[in-house]
C-alpha cells in the first residue's frame, strides 16, 4: 500500500520538479515526512534516488527538445555540486549519529528548507536585481553550496537552485531549470554512491525502489514533455505555487516535530 502511495507522490512531484527545476525532492521529502512511515535516513535516501533518476530522464529529454546548454558553465557548477553533495552527506550522517532518533535531524532539515523557500519566493517576486557574474570560481562555489544543501536536506535541489542561478548569473528561468537539474544529478549521484559505499544498507527497505524508480522515470518524462510546451511565465507560476505548497507542508511538519 505505502509503495503505491509513494509511486503516486513521486510521479506528481517529479513531474512538477522537472518543469520547475526544483527536482521533485522538495515535494517528496516533506510529503514522505508527513506520511511518517520510514525513518529520516530512509526518506532522504528514497528522495535522492527519485530525483537522481528524474534528473537523468529530464536532462536527456530536454537535450532532445533542442534546449541550448553552455557546457563550460554546466561542468563548473556540476563539479561544485559533486563536492557539495559529498560534504552534505557527511554532515547529514554526522548529525544523524549525534541524534539517532532522527527528530532533531528532521527539524534541522525543515528549518533550512523553509529558509531557502522564503529566499526563493522573495526572489521570484522581484525582490532583488539579477547580477551577471562570469567568474568560474563563483560558478564552482554556487554548485558546491547547492550540492551541499541538496544532499543535507534530502530534497534533491529545491527552488533555491533556480533562484540562485538566475540571481547570480542572469539566466532565463527555463535555462536555469536545466542547470538546476544537472546540478541535482551530480549532487545526488555523489550522495547515492557515498551511501552505497559507506552505509549499512539494511537500514533501508530496498523493495521500495521497485516503486520509486519507475515513478521517477515516469515523472521525469512527463515533466520534460510539459516543460517543452510551456512559457517562461508559466514555469515561474508553477515555481511560485510549489514554493507556497512546500512551505505549508514543511511548517506543518515542523510543528508536528517540535
C-alpha positions in Angstrom: 0.0 0.0 0.0 2.7 2.5 1.0 4.6 1.6 -2.2 1.6 2.7 -4.3 1.3 5.9 -2.4 5.0 6.6 -2.8 4.6 5.9 -6.5 1.8 8.5 -6.9 3.7 11.1 -4.9 6.9 10.7 -6.8 5.2 10.8 -10.2 3.4 14.1 -9.2 6.5 15.6 -7.5 9.0 14.7 -10.2 6.7 16.0 -13.0 6.4 19.3 -11.2 10.1 19.2 -10.3 11.2 18.6 -13.9 9.0 21.6 -15.1 10.2 24.0 -12.4 13.8 22.8 -12.0 13.2 22.1 -8.3 13.9 18.4 -8.7 10.9 16.7 -7.1 12.6 16.1 -3.8 11.4 19.4 -2.4 7.9 17.8 -2.5 8.9 14.2 -2.0 10.8 14.7 1.2 8.1 16.7 3.2 5.3 14.6 1.9 7.1 11.4 3.0 7.9 13.0 6.3 4.1 13.8 6.6 3.3 10.2 5.9 5.8 9.2 8.6 6.2 5.6 7.5 10.0 5.4 7.2 13.0 6.9 9.1 14.6 10.2 8.3 17.6 8.4 6.8 15.4 6.2 4.6 13.2 9.1 3.4 16.3 11.0 2.5 17.7 8.1 0.5 14.5 7.4 -1.3 14.1 11.0 -2.2 17.7 11.1 -3.5 17.2 8.0 -5.7 13.9 9.5 -7.1 15.4 12.9 -8.0 18.6 11.3 -9.4 16.5 9.1 -11.7 14.3 12.0 -12.7 17.3 14.2 -13.5 18.7 11.7 -15.9 15.4 11.3 -17.8 14.6 15.0 -17.8 18.0 16.2 -18.9 18.2 13.7 -21.8 14.7 14.7 -22.9 15.4 18.4 -22.7 18.5 17.9 -24.9 16.4 16.1 -27.4 14.0 19.0 -27.3 16.8 21.2 -28.5 17.4 23.3 -25.4 20.8 25.0 -25.5 23.3 24.3 -22.7 26.5 26.2 -22.1 28.7 23.2 -21.3 31.6 25.1 -19.6 29.1 26.6 -17.2 27.3 23.3 -16.7 30.6 21.5 -16.0 31.8 24.1 -13.5 28.5 24.1 -11.5 28.4 20.3 -11.6 31.9 19.9 -10.3 31.0 22.1 -7.4 27.8 20.0 -6.9 29.8 16.8 -6.6 32.0 18.2 -3.8 28.9 19.8 -2.2 27.0 16.6 -2.4 29.8 14.7 -0.7 30.1 17.2 2.1 26.3 17.4 2.6 26.0 13.7 3.1 29.0 13.7 5.5 27.3 16.4 7.6 23.9 14.6 7.4 25.5 11.3 8.7 27.3 13.2 11.5 24.1 14.8 12.7 22.3 11.5 12.4 25.0 9.9 14.5 24.5 12.5 17.2 20.7 12.2 17.1 19.9 8.6 16.1 16.1 9.1 16.6 16.1 11.5 13.7 13.8 14.1 15.2 16.5 16.7 15.5 17.8 15.9 12.0 14.3 16.4 10.6 13.9 19.7 12.4 17.2 21.0 11.0 16.2 19.9 7.5 12.8 21.6 7.9 14.2 24.9 9.2 16.9 25.2 6.5 14.4 24.2 3.8 11.9 26.9 5.0 14.7 29.5 4.9 15.7 28.5 1.3 12.0 28.5 0.3 11.4 32.0 1.7 14.5 33.3 -0.2 13.4 31.7 -3.4 9.9 33.0 -3.2 11.0 36.6 -2.5 13.4 36.4 -5.4 10.6 35.1 -7.7 8.6 38.2 -6.7 11.4 40.5 -7.9 12.9 41.5 -4.6 16.4 41.5 -6.0 18.0 42.6 -9.3 19.9 39.9 -11.2 23.7 40.1 -11.4 25.7 38.9 -14.4 28.8 37.3 -12.9 31.1 35.3 -15.2 33.6 34.0 -12.6 34.3 30.3 -12.8 35.2 30.3 -9.1 31.8 31.7 -8.2 30.2 29.1 -10.5 32.0 26.3 -8.7 31.1 27.8 -5.4 27.5 28.1 -6.3 27.5 24.4 -7.3 29.1 23.5 -4.1 26.6 25.3 -2.0 23.6 24.0 -4.0 25.0 20.4 -3.9 25.6 20.7 -0.1 22.1 21.9 0.6 20.6 19.3 -1.7 22.4 16.4 -0.1 22.0 17.6 3.5 18.3 18.5 3.2 17.4 15.4 1.2 15.4 17.5 -1.2 17.5 16.9 -4.4 17.7 20.5 -5.4 14.8 22.7 -4.4 13.8 26.1 -5.6 17.0 27.7 -4.3 18.9 26.1 -7.2 16.8 28.0 -9.8 16.7 31.3 -7.8 20.4 31.4 -7.1 21.5 30.6 -10.7 19.1 33.3 -12.0 20.2 35.8 -9.4 24.0 35.4 -9.8 24.3 34.6 -13.5 21.2 36.3 -15.1 20.0 33.1 -16.6 16.4 32.8 -18.0 14.2 30.6 -15.9 13.9 27.7 -18.3 17.6 27.5 -18.8 18.1 27.8 -15.0 15.8 24.8 -14.6 18.1 22.7 -16.8 21.3 23.7 -15.0 19.5 23.1 -11.7 18.6 19.6 -12.8 22.1 18.9 -14.0 23.4 20.1 -10.5 20.8 17.8 -8.9 22.1 14.9 -10.9 25.7 15.3 -9.8 25.0 16.1 -6.2 22.5 13.2 -5.8 24.8 10.8 -7.7 27.5 11.6 -5.3 25.2 11.1 -2.3 23.8 7.8 -3.5 27.2 6.4 -4.3 28.5 7.5 -0.9 25.6 5.8 0.8 26.1 2.5 -1.0 29.8 2.6 -0.2 29.8 3.8 3.5 26.4 3.0 5.0 24.8 -0.2 6.2 22.1 -0.7 3.6 19.9 -2.8 5.9 18.6 0.5 7.3 16.6 0.8 4.0 13.8 -1.2 2.6 15.2 -1.7 -0.9 11.9 -3.2 -2.1 10.6 0.4 -2.2 12.9 1.1 -5.1 10.6 -1.1 -7.3 8.0 1.7 -6.8 10.4 4.7 -6.6 12.5 4.3 -9.7 9.6 3.6 -12.2 7.7 6.5 -10.7 10.7 8.8 -11.0 11.2 7.8 -14.7 7.6 8.5 -15.5 7.7 11.8 -13.7 10.8 12.8 -15.5 9.3 12.1 -18.9 6.1 13.9 -18.1 7.9 16.9 -16.7 10.3 17.3 -19.5 7.5 16.9 -22.0 5.4 19.6 -20.4 8.4 21.9 -19.9 9.0 22.0 -23.6 5.4 23.2 -24.2 5.1 26.0 -21.6 6.3 29.6 -21.5 8.8 31.1 -19.0 5.9 32.9 -17.4 4.0 29.6 -16.8 7.2 28.0 -15.4 7.6 30.9 -13.0 4.0 30.5 -11.8 4.4 26.8 -11.2 7.6 27.6 -9.3 5.8 30.0 -7.0 2.9 27.7 -6.4 5.2 24.8 -5.5 7.1 27.0 -3.1 3.9 28.0 -1.3 2.7 24.4 -1.1 6.0 23.1 0.2 6.2 25.9 2.7 2.8 24.9 4.2 3.8 21.2 4.4 7.2 22.0 6.0 5.7 24.4 8.5 3.1 21.7 9.5 5.8 19.0 9.7 8.0 21.3 11.8 5.1 22.0 14.2 4.5 18.2 14.5 8.2 17.5 15.2 8.5 20.4 17.6 
